[in-house]
Amino acid sequence: MRKIGPRMLAMIERQEWLDRPSYRLEHILTLMVNALGRMRDRVMNALNGVWLGHPVHPPLASLASGALGTTVALDALSLAPGRRPADEQNTAQIASHALALGIVASVASAVTGVSDWQHTHQRDRRVGLVHGAVNSFATLLYGLSWWDRHRGRHLRGAGLAAAGYAITLGGSYLGGALVFDSGIGVDQSGDRLRTREWTPVLPASALNGKPVRVEVEGVGLVVCQSNPGEVAAFGEFCPHLAAPMADGWVDRGRIVCPWHGSRFALESGAVLRGPSAAPLPHYEARLMEGNVEVRGVAN
């Protein structure tokens, strides 16, 4: 059984024909997002989890999985022999409520998952597309199950919910592979600088208005000029997908990720615009006798 999952994952990763529909879908999503106008950044920050400090998709997916698993368990309990009709009816009613919560959470999870998926590429994009399609089909079965329950067809509704949950488990495996194998949704900003000693890293004359990569005790940083006579230092990788911030740029008090346009405040590294949900590691920096000096954050 342990070999089936990796083989299935490898097969999906090789399906290059999925690239064309996936990029067409991304273009449609981009048009929809741009149609939001001034609300664009606010909506995307909410979907990306900037307000939460990490992506919203994982907790919503966990909520959906828990509610739907509860539904399947209660269905099995309500159909067990020897139960009183009143108890069976109460259990079936609670299962229906849990199913409704699971459907709502699944739809919300899909919306936030798409906002994470649109920044992936190649193998991760293919796996993510199949992951979304599988879970969408399962959500359709949950919707049909809810409909049947409210038409008095409880046994059929229970069967549809059980089938949907079995499909959800397969989709969850693909989602887990994206997280644990590819680091999608994981803070990828890299190692932190811990030293509390001020360390010279480069002459101030080496700053040319762009982030410059330096290394202190084996930890990569980027240094840039924040204001006239002031400097700022950050981790070298964007937390979103490990883009090299040395290839980014400074724009109106913000340092911008070169790959997906995440924006971070120069004074703190706080996220001003996603898709990054986690802040960019920020370090103390100063000018001293014509040199830029940095030191790490306190433990």
PDB file of C-alpha atoms in Angstrom:
ATOM      1  CA  MET A   1       0.000   0.000   0.000  1.00  0.00           C
ATOM      2  CA  ARG A   2       2.894   2.372   0.737  1.00  0.00           C
ATOM      3  CA  LYS A   3       3.991   2.143  -2.908  1.00  0.00           C
ATOM      4  CA  ILE A   4       0.620   3.050  -4.401  1.00  0.00           C
ATOM      5  CA  GLY A   5       0.649   6.672  -3.224  1.00  0.00           C
ATOM      6  CA  PRO A   6       4.131   7.593  -4.537  1.00  0.00           C
ATOM      7  CA  ARG A   7       3.427   5.844  -7.860  1.00  0.00           C
ATOM      8  CA  MET A   8       0.135   7.708  -8.267  1.00  0.00           C
ATOM      9  CA  LEU A   9       1.854  10.985  -7.389  1.00  0.00           C
ATOM     10  CA  ALA A  10       4.668  10.381  -9.884  1.00  0.00           C
ATOM     11  CA  MET A  11       2.148   9.533 -12.605  1.00  0.00           C
ATOM     12  CA  ILE A  12       0.269  12.803 -12.048  1.00  0.00           C
ATOM     13  CA  GLU A  13       3.509  14.806 -12.065  1.00  0.00           C
ATOM     14  CA  ARG A  14       4.321  13.457 -15.552  1.00  0.00           C
ATOM     15  CA  GLN A  15       1.020  14.573 -17.112  1.00  0.00           C
ATOM     16  CA  GLU A  16       2.268  17.570 -19.095  1.00  0.00           C
ATOM     17  CA  TRP A  17      -1.058  17.845 -20.929  1.00  0.00           C
ATOM     18  CA  LEU A  18      -2.484  19.292 -17.705  1.00  0.00           C
ATOM     19  CA  ASP A  19      -0.370  22.432 -18.129  1.00  0.00           C
ATOM     20  CA  ARG A  20      -2.519  24.032 -20.837  1.00  0.00           C
ATOM     21  CA  PRO A  21      -5.868  23.853 -18.987  1.00  0.00           C
ATOM     22  CA  SER A  22      -4.198  24.854 -15.725  1.00  0.00           C
ATOM     23  CA  TYR A  23      -2.706  28.026 -17.187  1.00  0.00           C
ATOM     24  CA  ARG A  24      -5.985  28.856 -18.907  1.00  0.00           C
ATOM     25  CA  LEU A  25      -7.694  28.530 -15.553  1.00  0.00           C
ATOM     26  CA  GLU A  26      -5.089  30.796 -14.007  1.00  0.00           C
ATOM     27  CA  HIS A  27      -5.706  33.428 -16.687  1.00  0.00           C
ATOM     28  CA  ILE A  28      -9.436  33.337 -15.929  1.00  0.00           C
ATOM     29  CA  LEU A  29      -8.719  33.699 -12.222  1.00  0.00           C
ATOM     30  CA  THR A  30      -6.385  36.627 -12.905  1.00  0.00           C
ATOM     31  CA  LEU A  31      -9.100  38.421 -14.883  1.00  0.00           C
ATOM     32  CA  MET A  32     -11.585  37.829 -12.076  1.00  0.00           C
ATOM     33  CA  VAL A  33      -9.173  39.146  -9.456  1.00  0.00           C
ATOM     34  CA  ASN A  34      -8.242  42.216 -11.506  1.00  0.00           C
ATOM     35  CA  ALA A  35     -11.950  42.970 -11.937  1.00  0.00           C
ATOM     36  CA  LEU A  36     -12.074  43.633  -8.187  1.00  0.00           C
ATOM     37  CA  GLY A  37     -10.255  46.930  -8.771  1.00  0.00           C
ATOM     38  CA  ARG A  38      -9.253  48.669  -5.560  1.00  0.00           C
ATOM     39  CA  MET A  39     -10.513  45.736  -3.499  1.00  0.00           C
ATOM     40  CA  ARG A  40      -8.055  43.370  -5.168  1.00  0.00           C
ATOM     41  CA  ASP A  41      -5.254  43.522  -2.592  1.00  0.00           C
ATOM     42  CA  ARG A  42      -7.646  43.404   0.361  1.00  0.00           C
ATOM     43  CA  VAL A  43      -9.478  40.341  -0.956  1.00  0.00           C
ATOM     44  CA  MET A  44      -6.310  38.490  -1.927  1.00  0.00           C
ATOM     45  CA  ASN A  45      -4.652  39.248   1.414  1.00  0.00           C
ATOM     46  CA  ALA A  46      -7.697  37.766   3.143  1.00  0.00           C
ATOM     47  CA  LEU A  47      -7.599  34.624   0.968  1.00  0.00           C
ATOM     48  CA  ASN A  48      -3.827  34.231   1.316  1.00  0.00           C
ATOM     49  CA  GLY A  49      -3.985  34.470   5.115  1.00  0.00           C
ATOM     50  CA  VAL A  50      -1.993  37.674   5.623  1.00  0.00           C
ATOM     51  CA  TRP A  51      -4.319  38.533   8.530  1.00  0.00           C
ATOM     52  CA  LEU A  52      -3.686  35.119  10.103  1.00  0.00           C
ATOM     53  CA  GLY A  53       0.071  34.902   9.621  1.00  0.00           C
ATOM     54  CA  HIS A  54      -0.098  31.669   7.598  1.00  0.00           C
ATOM     55  CA  PRO A  55      -2.282  30.289   4.766  1.00  0.00           C
ATOM     56  CA  VAL A  56      -6.003  29.938   5.489  1.00  0.00           C
ATOM     57  CA  HIS A  57      -6.416  26.825   3.346  1.00  0.00           C
ATOM     58  CA  PRO A  58      -5.000  24.249   5.833  1.00  0.00           C
ATOM     59  CA  PRO A  59      -7.285  25.108   8.795  1.00  0.00           C
ATOM     60  CA  LEU A  60     -10.317  25.282   6.519  1.00  0.00           C
ATOM     61  CA  ALA A  61      -9.409  21.914   5.003  1.00  0.00           C
ATOM     62  CA  SER A  62      -9.049  20.461   8.510  1.00  0.00           C
ATOM     63  CA  LEU A  63     -12.440  21.870   9.509  1.00  0.00           C
ATOM     64  CA  ALA A  64     -14.047  20.373   6.411  1.00  0.00           C
ATOM     65  CA  SER A  65     -12.407  17.002   6.955  1.00  0.00           C
ATOM     66  CA  GLY A  66     -13.455  16.903  10.606  1.00  0.00           C
ATOM     67  CA  ALA A  67     -17.070  17.851   9.876  1.00  0.00           C
ATOM     68  CA  LEU A  68     -17.366  15.361   7.029  1.00  0.00           C
ATOM     69  CA  GLY A  69     -15.728  12.592   9.032  1.00  0.00           C
ATOM     70  CA  THR A  70     -18.234  13.286  11.806  1.00  0.00           C
ATOM     71  CA  THR A  71     -21.038  12.983   9.260  1.00  0.00           C
ATOM     72  CA  VAL A  72     -19.867   9.560   8.090  1.00  0.00           C
ATOM     73  CA  ALA A  73     -19.446   8.342  11.684  1.00  0.00           C
ATOM     74  CA  LEU A  74     -22.910   9.551  12.701  1.00  0.00           C
ATOM     75  CA  ASP A  75     -24.432   7.980   9.591  1.00  0.00           C
ATOM     76  CA  ALA A  76     -22.938   4.651  10.574  1.00  0.00           C
ATOM     77  CA  LEU A  77     -24.254   5.073  14.105  1.00  0.00           C
ATOM     78  CA  SER A  78     -27.755   6.000  12.938  1.00  0.00           C
ATOM     79  CA  LEU A  79     -27.917   2.921  10.712  1.00  0.00           C
ATOM     80  CA  ALA A  80     -26.730   0.546  13.427  1.00  0.00           C
ATOM     81  CA  PRO A  81     -29.343  -2.102  14.351  1.00  0.00           C
ATOM     82  CA  GLY A  82     -31.184  -2.003  17.655  1.00  0.00           C
ATOM     83  CA  ARG A  83     -31.472   1.787  17.985  1.00  0.00           C
ATOM     84  CA  ARG A  84     -34.715   3.479  18.929  1.00  0.00           C
ATOM     85  CA  PRO A  85     -36.371   5.466  16.095  1.00  0.00           C
ATOM     86  CA  ALA A  86     -36.144   8.725  18.069  1.00  0.00           C
ATOM     87  CA  ASP A  87     -32.413   8.264  18.684  1.00  0.00           C
ATOM     88  CA  GLU A  88     -31.881   7.328  15.051  1.00  0.00           C
ATOM     89  CA  GLN A  89     -33.699  10.458  13.892  1.00  0.00           C
ATOM     90  CA  ASN A  90     -31.705  12.736  16.224  1.00  0.00           C
ATOM     91  CA  THR A  91     -28.408  11.229  15.085  1.00  0.00           C
ATOM     92  CA  ALA A  92     -29.387  11.610  11.437  1.00  0.00           C
ATOM     93  CA  GLN A  93     -30.314  15.258  12.018  1.00  0.00           C
ATOM     94  CA  ILE A  94     -26.958  16.037  13.668  1.00  0.00           C
ATOM     95  CA  ALA A  95     -25.207  14.266  10.782  1.00  0.00           C
ATOM     96  CA  SER A  96     -27.059  16.509   8.341  1.00  0.00           C
ATOM     97  CA  HIS A  97     -25.923  19.628  10.218  1.00  0.00           C
ATOM     98  CA  ALA A  98     -22.328  18.372  10.256  1.00  0.00           C
ATOM     99  CA  LEU A  99     -22.561  17.697   6.525  1.00  0.00           C
ATOM    100  CA  ALA A 100     -23.762  21.252   5.854  1.00  0.00           C
ATOM    101  CA  LEU A 101     -20.812  22.637   7.835  1.00  0.00           C
ATOM    102  CA  GLY A 102     -18.457  20.367   5.909  1.00  0.00           C
ATOM    103  CA  ILE A 103     -19.811  21.554   2.555  1.00  0.00           C
ATOM    104  CA  VAL A 104     -19.417  25.229   3.483  1.00  0.00           C
ATOM    105  CA  ALA A 105     -15.889  24.623   4.785  1.00  0.00           C
ATOM    106  CA  SER A 106     -15.016  22.630   1.647  1.00  0.00           C
ATOM    107  CA  VAL A 107     -16.109  25.466  -0.641  1.00  0.00           C
ATOM    108  CA  ALA A 108     -14.166  28.016   1.435  1.00  0.00           C
ATOM    109  CA  SER A 109     -11.165  25.684   1.444  1.00  0.00           C
ATOM    110  CA  ALA A 110     -11.349  25.396  -2.359  1.00  0.00           C
ATOM    111  CA  VAL A 111     -11.420  29.180  -2.815  1.00  0.00           C
ATOM    112  CA  THR A 112      -8.410  29.742  -0.566  1.00  0.00           C
ATOM    113  CA  GLY A 113      -6.632  26.726  -2.079  1.00  0.00           C
ATOM    114  CA  VAL A 114      -6.956  28.184  -5.572  1.00  0.00           C
ATOM    115  CA  SER A 115      -5.307  31.407  -4.382  1.00  0.00           C
ATOM    116  CA  ASP A 116      -2.316  29.326  -3.217  1.00  0.00           C
ATOM    117  CA  TRP A 117      -2.291  27.060  -6.285  1.00  0.00           C
ATOM    118  CA  GLN A 118      -2.117  29.833  -8.899  1.00  0.00           C
ATOM    119  CA  HIS A 119       1.490  30.608  -7.936  1.00  0.00           C
ATOM    120  CA  THR A 120       2.735  27.036  -8.407  1.00  0.00           C
ATOM    121  CA  HIS A 121       4.433  25.649 -11.508  1.00  0.00           C
ATOM    122  CA  GLN A 122       5.128  22.420 -13.406  1.00  0.00           C
ATOM    123  CA  ARG A 123       4.784  19.267 -11.267  1.00  0.00           C
ATOM    124  CA  ASP A 124       3.302  21.048  -8.249  1.00  0.00           C
ATOM    125  CA  ARG A 125       0.756  22.776 -10.477  1.00  0.00           C
ATOM    126  CA  ARG A 126      -0.327  19.462 -12.010  1.00  0.00           C
ATOM    127  CA  VAL A 127      -0.699  17.772  -8.633  1.00  0.00           C
ATOM    128  CA  GLY A 128      -2.572  20.799  -7.296  1.00  0.00           C
ATOM    129  CA  LEU A 129      -4.967  20.776 -10.245  1.00  0.00           C
ATOM    130  CA  VAL A 130      -5.827  17.104  -9.714  1.00  0.00           C
ATOM    131  CA  HIS A 131      -6.072  17.692  -5.959  1.00  0.00           C
ATOM    132  CA  GLY A 132      -8.629  20.434  -6.563  1.00  0.00           C
ATOM    133  CA  ALA A 133     -10.577  18.422  -9.134  1.00  0.00           C
ATOM    134  CA  VAL A 134     -10.800  15.372  -6.855  1.00  0.00           C
ATOM    135  CA  ASN A 135     -11.974  17.406  -3.877  1.00  0.00           C
ATOM    136  CA  SER A 136     -14.466  19.316  -6.035  1.00  0.00           C
ATOM    137  CA  PHE A 137     -16.007  16.041  -7.183  1.00  0.00           C
ATOM    138  CA  ALA A 138     -16.202  14.888  -3.564  1.00  0.00           C
ATOM    139  CA  THR A 139     -17.916  18.168  -2.617  1.00  0.00           C
ATOM    140  CA  LEU A 140     -20.449  17.546  -5.392  1.00  0.00           C
ATOM    141  CA  LEU A 141     -21.253  14.167  -3.828  1.00  0.00           C
ATOM    142  CA  TYR A 142     -21.661  15.856  -0.437  1.00  0.00           C
ATOM    143  CA  GLY A 143     -24.108  18.306  -1.994  1.00  0.00           C
ATOM    144  CA  LEU A 144     -26.114  15.454  -3.492  1.00  0.00           C
ATOM    145  CA  SER A 145     -26.043  13.707  -0.123  1.00  0.00           C
ATOM    146  CA  TRP A 146     -27.453  16.800   1.599  1.00  0.00           C
ATOM    147  CA  TRP A 147     -30.177  17.030  -1.045  1.00  0.00           C
ATOM    148  CA  ASP A 148     -31.173  13.375  -0.602  1.00  0.00           C
ATOM    149  CA  ARG A 149     -31.303  13.705   3.188  1.00  0.00           C
ATOM    150  CA  HIS A 150     -33.754  16.572   2.915  1.00  0.00           C
ATOM    151  CA  ARG A 151     -35.891  14.505   0.566  1.00  0.00           C
ATOM    152  CA  GLY A 152     -36.115  11.659   3.065  1.00  0.00           C
ATOM    153  CA  ARG A 153     -33.604   9.406   1.278  1.00  0.00           C
ATOM    154  CA  HIS A 154     -31.254   9.046   4.257  1.00  0.00           C
ATOM    155  CA  LEU A 155     -29.699   5.711   3.256  1.00  0.00           C
ATOM    156  CA  ARG A 156     -28.758   6.998  -0.189  1.00  0.00           C
ATOM    157  CA  GLY A 157     -27.464  10.242   1.330  1.00  0.00           C
ATOM    158  CA  ALA A 158     -25.295   8.297   3.752  1.00  0.00           C
ATOM    159  CA  GLY A 159     -23.854   6.261   0.886  1.00  0.00           C
ATOM    160  CA  LEU A 160     -23.007   9.377  -1.124  1.00  0.00           C
ATOM    161  CA  ALA A 161     -21.333  10.987   1.887  1.00  0.00           C
ATOM    162  CA  ALA A 162     -19.257   7.851   2.518  1.00  0.00           C
ATOM    163  CA  ALA A 163     -18.189   7.721  -1.137  1.00  0.00           C
ATOM    164  CA  GLY A 164     -17.325  11.408  -1.067  1.00  0.00           C
ATOM    165  CA  TYR A 165     -15.237  10.985   2.072  1.00  0.00           C
ATOM    166  CA  ALA A 166     -13.293   8.111   0.523  1.00  0.00           C
ATOM    167  CA  ILE A 167     -12.499  10.380  -2.435  1.00  0.00           C
ATOM    168  CA  THR A 168     -11.570  13.204  -0.050  1.00  0.00           C
ATOM    169  CA  LEU A 169      -8.986  10.957   1.591  1.00  0.00           C
ATOM    170  CA  GLY A 170      -7.302  10.484  -1.786  1.00  0.00           C
ATOM    171  CA  GLY A 171      -7.380  14.211  -2.436  1.00  0.00           C
ATOM    172  CA  SER A 172      -5.928  14.849   1.017  1.00  0.00           C
ATOM    173  CA  TYR A 173      -2.968  12.631   0.175  1.00  0.00           C
ATOM    174  CA  LEU A 174      -2.183  14.851  -2.820  1.00  0.00           C
ATOM    175  CA  GLY A 175      -2.543  17.963  -0.682  1.00  0.00           C
ATOM    176  CA  GLY A 176      -0.191  16.519   1.899  1.00  0.00           C
ATOM    177  CA  ALA A 177       2.380  15.804  -0.802  1.00  0.00           C
ATOM    178  CA  LEU A 178       2.261  19.459  -1.873  1.00  0.00           C
ATOM    179  CA  VAL A 179       2.942  20.552   1.700  1.00  0.00           C
ATOM    180  CA  PHE A 180       5.486  17.998   2.868  1.00  0.00           C
ATOM    181  CA  ASP A 181       7.306  17.300  -0.412  1.00  0.00           C
ATOM    182  CA  SER A 182       7.191  20.732  -2.067  1.00  0.00           C
ATOM    183  CA  GLY A 183       6.713  23.075   0.872  1.00  0.00           C
ATOM    184  CA  ILE A 184       3.585  24.740  -0.537  1.00  0.00           C
ATOM    185  CA  GLY A 185       2.097  26.873   2.228  1.00  0.00           C
ATOM    186  CA  VAL A 186       5.202  26.469   4.407  1.00  0.00           C
ATOM    187  CA  ASP A 187       7.402  29.381   5.512  1.00  0.00           C
ATOM    188  CA  GLN A 188      10.451  29.004   3.245  1.00  0.00           C
ATOM    189  CA  SER A 189      12.418  32.033   4.416  1.00  0.00           C
ATOM    190  CA  GLY A 190      15.302  29.834   5.563  1.00  0.00           C
ATOM    191  CA  ASP A 191      17.626  29.935   8.571  1.00  0.00           C
ATOM    192  CA  ARG A 192      17.574  32.824  11.021  1.00  0.00           C
ATOM    193  CA  LEU A 193      20.554  34.911  12.100  1.00  0.00           C
ATOM    194  CA  ARG A 194      20.882  34.611  15.885  1.00  0.00           C
ATOM    195  CA  THR A 195      24.083  36.459  16.766  1.00  0.00           C
ATOM    196  CA  ARG A 196      23.592  39.576  18.900  1.00  0.00           C
ATOM    197  CA  GLU A 197      26.988  40.991  17.985  1.00  0.00           C
ATOM    198  CA  TRP A 198      27.112  43.816  15.461  1.00  0.00           C
ATOM    199  CA  THR A 199      28.841  42.390  12.386  1.00  0.00           C
ATOM    200  CA  PRO A 200      30.186  44.469   9.453  1.00  0.00           C
ATOM    201  CA  VAL A 201      28.923  42.992   6.169  1.00  0.00           C
ATOM    202  CA  LEU A 202      29.800  45.448   3.373  1.00  0.00           C
ATOM    203  CA  PRO A 203      30.783  49.077   2.704  1.00  0.00           C
ATOM    204  CA  ALA A 204      27.882  51.498   2.540  1.00  0.00           C
ATOM    205  CA  SER A 205      29.138  52.561  -0.886  1.00  0.00           C
ATOM    206  CA  ALA A 206      28.218  49.082  -2.198  1.00  0.00           C
ATOM    207  CA  LEU A 207      24.523  49.862  -1.836  1.00  0.00           C
ATOM    208  CA  ASN A 208      23.068  51.007  -5.140  1.00  0.00           C
ATOM    209  CA  GLY A 209      19.371  51.239  -4.331  1.00  0.00           C
ATOM    210  CA  LYS A 210      18.794  47.498  -4.743  1.00  0.00           C
ATOM    211  CA  PRO A 211      18.887  44.675  -2.193  1.00  0.00           C
ATOM    212  CA  VAL A 212      22.392  43.225  -1.863  1.00  0.00           C
ATOM    213  CA  ARG A 213      23.040  39.695  -0.627  1.00  0.00           C
ATOM    214  CA  VAL A 214      25.512  39.176   2.212  1.00  0.00           C
ATOM    215  CA  GLU A 215      26.318  36.245   4.474  1.00  0.00           C
ATOM    216  CA  VAL A 216      26.844  36.208   8.235  1.00  0.00           C
ATOM    217  CA  GLU A 217      27.812  32.994  10.045  1.00  0.00           C
ATOM    218  CA  GLY A 218      26.560  30.937   7.116  1.00  0.00           C
ATOM    219  CA  VAL A 219      23.156  32.650   7.052  1.00  0.00           C
ATOM    220  CA  GLY A 220      22.200  34.589   3.916  1.00  0.00           C
ATOM    221  CA  LEU A 221      20.737  38.093   4.267  1.00  0.00           C
ATOM    222  CA  VAL A 222      19.821  40.971   1.985  1.00  0.00           C
ATOM    223  CA  VAL A 223      20.703  44.545   2.862  1.00  0.00           C
ATOM    224  CA  CYS A 224      19.194  47.647   1.287  1.00  0.00           C
ATOM    225  CA  GLN A 225      18.899  51.353   1.869  1.00  0.00           C
ATOM    226  CA  SER A 226      15.571  52.205   3.494  1.00  0.00           C
ATOM    227  CA  ASN A 227      15.833  55.991   3.873  1.00  0.00           C
ATOM    228  CA  PRO A 228      18.679  58.452   3.273  1.00  0.00           C
ATOM    229  CA  GLY A 229      21.321  57.505   5.829  1.00  0.00           C
ATOM    230  CA  GLU A 230      19.419  54.406   6.978  1.00  0.00           C
ATOM    231  CA  VAL A 231      19.673  50.720   6.048  1.00  0.00           C
ATOM    232  CA  ALA A 232      17.542  47.613   6.550  1.00  0.00           C
ATOM    233  CA  ALA A 233      18.377  43.896   6.601  1.00  0.00           C
ATOM    234  CA  PHE A 234      16.161  40.889   5.874  1.00  0.00           C
ATOM    235  CA  GLY A 235      16.279  37.151   5.261  1.00  0.00           C
ATOM    236  CA  GLU A 236      17.463  36.250   1.778  1.00  0.00           C
ATOM    237  CA  PHE A 237      14.403  34.186   0.781  1.00  0.00           C
ATOM    238  CA  CYS A 238      10.747  35.152   0.436  1.00  0.00           C
ATOM    239  CA  PRO A 239       8.656  33.097   2.910  1.00  0.00           C
ATOM    240  CA  HIS A 240       6.164  32.250   0.153  1.00  0.00           C
ATOM    241  CA  LEU A 241       8.173  30.054  -2.242  1.00  0.00           C
ATOM    242  CA  ALA A 242      11.785  30.926  -1.392  1.00  0.00           C
ATOM    243  CA  ALA A 243      12.293  33.544  -4.102  1.00  0.00           C
ATOM    244  CA  PRO A 244      15.741  35.219  -3.805  1.00  0.00           C
ATOM    245  CA  MET A 245      15.032  38.658  -2.368  1.00  0.00           C
ATOM    246  CA  ALA A 246      18.355  39.898  -3.747  1.00  0.00           C
ATOM    247  CA  ASP A 247      16.586  39.896  -7.132  1.00  0.00           C
ATOM    248  CA  GLY A 248      13.749  42.017  -5.718  1.00  0.00           C
ATOM    249  CA  TRP A 249      13.557  45.796  -5.411  1.00  0.00           C
ATOM    250  CA  VAL A 250      12.651  48.605  -3.038  1.00  0.00           C
ATOM    251  CA  ASP A 251       9.512  50.578  -3.805  1.00  0.00           C
ATOM    252  CA  ARG A 252       8.065  53.361  -1.637  1.00  0.00           C
ATOM    253  CA  GLY A 253       9.051  51.943   1.716  1.00  0.00           C
ATOM    254  CA  ARG A 254       8.510  48.327   0.698  1.00  0.00           C
ATOM    255  CA  ILE A 255      10.752  45.510  -0.419  1.00  0.00           C
ATOM    256  CA  VAL A 256       9.129  43.532  -3.232  1.00  0.00           C
ATOM    257  CA  CYS A 257       9.476  39.806  -3.986  1.00  0.00           C
ATOM    258  CA  PRO A 258      10.741  39.274  -7.560  1.00  0.00           C
ATOM    259  CA  TRP A 259       8.588  36.221  -8.304  1.00  0.00           C
ATOM    260  CA  HIS A 260       5.037  36.828  -7.108  1.00  0.00           C
ATOM    261  CA  GLY A 261       5.026  40.454  -5.962  1.00  0.00           C
ATOM    262  CA  SER A 262       4.694  40.019  -2.207  1.00  0.00           C
ATOM    263  CA  ARG A 263       5.448  43.321  -0.478  1.00  0.00           C
ATOM    264  CA  PHE A 264       7.051  43.704   2.940  1.00  0.00           C
ATOM    265  CA  ALA A 265       7.501  46.780   5.131  1.00  0.00           C
ATOM    266  CA  LEU A 266      11.115  47.990   5.245  1.00  0.00           C
ATOM    267  CA  GLU A 267      10.891  48.918   8.922  1.00  0.00           C
ATOM    268  CA  SER A 268       9.607  45.534  10.137  1.00  0.00           C
ATOM    269  CA  GLY A 269       9.334  42.918   7.376  1.00  0.00           C
ATOM    270  CA  ALA A 270       5.554  42.750   7.930  1.00  0.00           C
ATOM    271  CA  VAL A 271       3.472  41.589   4.971  1.00  0.00           C
ATOM    272  CA  LEU A 272       1.744  44.449   3.189  1.00  0.00           C
ATOM    273  CA  ARG A 273       0.568  42.400   0.225  1.00  0.00           C
ATOM    274  CA  GLY A 274       0.481  38.642  -0.416  1.00  0.00           C
ATOM    275  CA  PRO A 275       0.667  35.957  -1.602  1.00  0.00           C
ATOM    276  CA  SER A 276       3.134  35.554   1.247  1.00  0.00           C
ATOM    277  CA  ALA A 277       1.299  35.113   4.539  1.00  0.00           C
ATOM    278  CA  ALA A 278       4.373  35.023   6.791  1.00  0.00           C
ATOM    279  CA  PRO A 279       6.539  38.119   7.373  1.00  0.00           C
ATOM    280  CA  LEU A 280      10.000  38.460   5.902  1.00  0.00           C
ATOM    281  CA  PRO A 281      12.632  37.913   8.635  1.00  0.00           C
ATOM    282  CA  HIS A 282      13.862  41.350   9.698  1.00  0.00           C
ATOM    283  CA  TYR A 283      17.180  42.151  11.381  1.00  0.00           C
ATOM    284  CA  GLU A 284      18.736  45.157  13.025  1.00  0.00           C
ATOM    285  CA  ALA A 285      21.025  47.135  10.731  1.00  0.00           C
ATOM    286  CA  ARG A 286      23.014  50.349  11.041  1.00  0.00           C
ATOM    287  CA  LEU A 287      25.683  52.462   9.365  1.00  0.00           C
ATOM    288  CA  MET A 288      28.932  52.682  11.305  1.00  0.00           C
ATOM    289  CA  GLU A 289      32.055  54.412   9.994  1.00  0.00           C
ATOM    290  CA  GLY A 290      31.098  53.876   6.364  1.00  0.00           C
ATOM    291  CA  ASN A 291      30.152  50.205   6.819  1.00  0.00           C
ATOM    292  CA  VAL A 292      26.824  48.399   7.094  1.00  0.00           C
ATOM    293  CA  GLU A 293      26.559  46.362  10.278  1.00  0.00           C
ATOM    294  CA  VAL A 294      23.830  43.845  11.155  1.00  0.00           C
ATOM    295  CA  ARG A 295      22.869  41.641  14.057  1.00  0.00           C
ATOM    296  CA  GLY A 296      20.247  38.996  14.597  1.00  0.00           C
ATOM    297  CA  VAL A 297      17.017  38.976  16.492  1.00  0.00           C
ATOM    298  CA  ALA A 298      16.861  38.079  20.162  1.00  0.00           C
ATOM    299  CA  ASN A 299      15.739  34.536  21.003  1.00  0.00           C
TER     300      ASN A 299
END
